[in-house]
mmCIF file of C-alpha atoms in Angstrom:
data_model
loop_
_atom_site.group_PDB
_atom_site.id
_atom_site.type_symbol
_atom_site.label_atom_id
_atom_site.label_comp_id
_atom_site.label_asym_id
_atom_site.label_seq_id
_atom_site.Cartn_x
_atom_site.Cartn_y
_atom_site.Cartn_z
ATOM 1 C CA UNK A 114 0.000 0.000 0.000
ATOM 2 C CA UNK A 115 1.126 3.468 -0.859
ATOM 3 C CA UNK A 116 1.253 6.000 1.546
ATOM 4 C CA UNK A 117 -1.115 9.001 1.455
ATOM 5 C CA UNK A 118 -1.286 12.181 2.704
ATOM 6 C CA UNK A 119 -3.821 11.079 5.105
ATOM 7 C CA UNK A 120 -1.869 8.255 6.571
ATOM 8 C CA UNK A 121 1.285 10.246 6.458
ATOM 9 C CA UNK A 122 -0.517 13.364 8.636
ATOM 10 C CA UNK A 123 -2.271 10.839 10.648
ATOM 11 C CA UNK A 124 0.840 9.121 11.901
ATOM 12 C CA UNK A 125 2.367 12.493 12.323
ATOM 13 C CA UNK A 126 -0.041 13.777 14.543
ATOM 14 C CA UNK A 127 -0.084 10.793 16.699
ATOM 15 C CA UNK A 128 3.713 11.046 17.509
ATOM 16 C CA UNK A 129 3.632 14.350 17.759
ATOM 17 C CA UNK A 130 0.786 13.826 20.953
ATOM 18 C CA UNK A 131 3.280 10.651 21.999
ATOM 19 C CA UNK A 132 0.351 8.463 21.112
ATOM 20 C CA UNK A 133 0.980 4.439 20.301
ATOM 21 C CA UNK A 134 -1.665 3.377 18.060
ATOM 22 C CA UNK A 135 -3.366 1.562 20.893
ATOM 23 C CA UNK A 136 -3.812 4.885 22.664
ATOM 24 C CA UNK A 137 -5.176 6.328 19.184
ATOM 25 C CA UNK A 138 -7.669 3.520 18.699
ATOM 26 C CA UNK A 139 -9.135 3.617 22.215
ATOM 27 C CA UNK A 140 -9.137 7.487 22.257
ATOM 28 C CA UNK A 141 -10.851 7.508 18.925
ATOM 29 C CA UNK A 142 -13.481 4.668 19.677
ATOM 30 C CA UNK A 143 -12.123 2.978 16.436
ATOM 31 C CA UNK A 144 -10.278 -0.644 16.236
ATOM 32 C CA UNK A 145 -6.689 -0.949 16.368
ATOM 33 C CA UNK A 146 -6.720 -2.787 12.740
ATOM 34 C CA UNK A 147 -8.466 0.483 11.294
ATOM 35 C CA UNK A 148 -5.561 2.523 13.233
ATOM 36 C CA UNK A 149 -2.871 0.562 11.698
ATOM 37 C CA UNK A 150 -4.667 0.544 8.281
ATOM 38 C CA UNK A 151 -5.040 3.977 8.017
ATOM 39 C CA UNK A 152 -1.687 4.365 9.004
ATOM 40 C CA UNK A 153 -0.174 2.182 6.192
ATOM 41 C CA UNK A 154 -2.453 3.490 3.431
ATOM 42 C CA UNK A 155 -5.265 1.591 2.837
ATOM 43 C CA UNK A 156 -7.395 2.783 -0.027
ATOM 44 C CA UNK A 157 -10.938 1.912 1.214
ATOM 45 C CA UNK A 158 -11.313 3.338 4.568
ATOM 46 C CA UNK A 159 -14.862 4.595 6.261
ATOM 47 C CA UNK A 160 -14.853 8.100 5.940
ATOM 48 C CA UNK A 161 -16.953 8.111 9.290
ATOM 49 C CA UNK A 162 -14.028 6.086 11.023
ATOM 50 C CA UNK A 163 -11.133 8.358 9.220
ATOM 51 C CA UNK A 164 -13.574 11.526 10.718
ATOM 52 C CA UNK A 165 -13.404 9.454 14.015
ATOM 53 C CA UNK A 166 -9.768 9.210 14.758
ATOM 54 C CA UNK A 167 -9.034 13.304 13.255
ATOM 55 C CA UNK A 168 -11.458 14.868 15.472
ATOM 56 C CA UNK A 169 -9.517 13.903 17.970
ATOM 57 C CA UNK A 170 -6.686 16.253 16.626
ATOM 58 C CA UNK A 171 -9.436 18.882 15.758
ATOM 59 C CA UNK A 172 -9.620 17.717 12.217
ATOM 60 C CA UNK A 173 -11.696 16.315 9.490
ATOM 61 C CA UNK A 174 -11.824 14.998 6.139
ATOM 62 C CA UNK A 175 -13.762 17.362 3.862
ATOM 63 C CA UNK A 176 -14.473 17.363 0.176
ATOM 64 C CA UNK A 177 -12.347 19.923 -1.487
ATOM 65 C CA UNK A 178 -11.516 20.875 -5.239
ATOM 66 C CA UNK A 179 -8.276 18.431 -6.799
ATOM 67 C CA UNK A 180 -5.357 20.103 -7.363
ATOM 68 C CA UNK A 181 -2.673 19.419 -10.303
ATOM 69 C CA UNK A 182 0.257 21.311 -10.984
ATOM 70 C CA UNK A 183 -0.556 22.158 -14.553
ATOM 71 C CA UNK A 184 -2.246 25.916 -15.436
#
């Protein structure tokens, strides 16, 4: 699995609270298999569950425009 932007911010924001991804899971009131999914890129995550785990962190997913690099 490749590594997104969400897994890569997701286990970013976990070390930077000191969080394992035990803590994460129980804080969140998601499984540790989602935790460690998310984490390693998994393409077909529940956007409920993904909303889950950022709100702790004051986040969330929300639809928003694609960006490319071209004009």
């Amino acid at each position: 699995m490749a590594l997104s932007k969400l897994s890569l911010e997701v286990k970013a924001l976990r070390k930077k609270y000191n969080l394992t991804q035990e803590e994460l899971a129980f804080k969140s009131g998601v499984g540790l298999r989602f935790v460690r999914e998310l984490e390693q890129g998994k393409t077909t995550v529940r956007l409920d569950k993904v909303n889950q785990v950022l709100a702790l962190f004051n986040y969330e997913m929300i639809p928003a425009p694609i960006t490319t690099d071209e004009p």
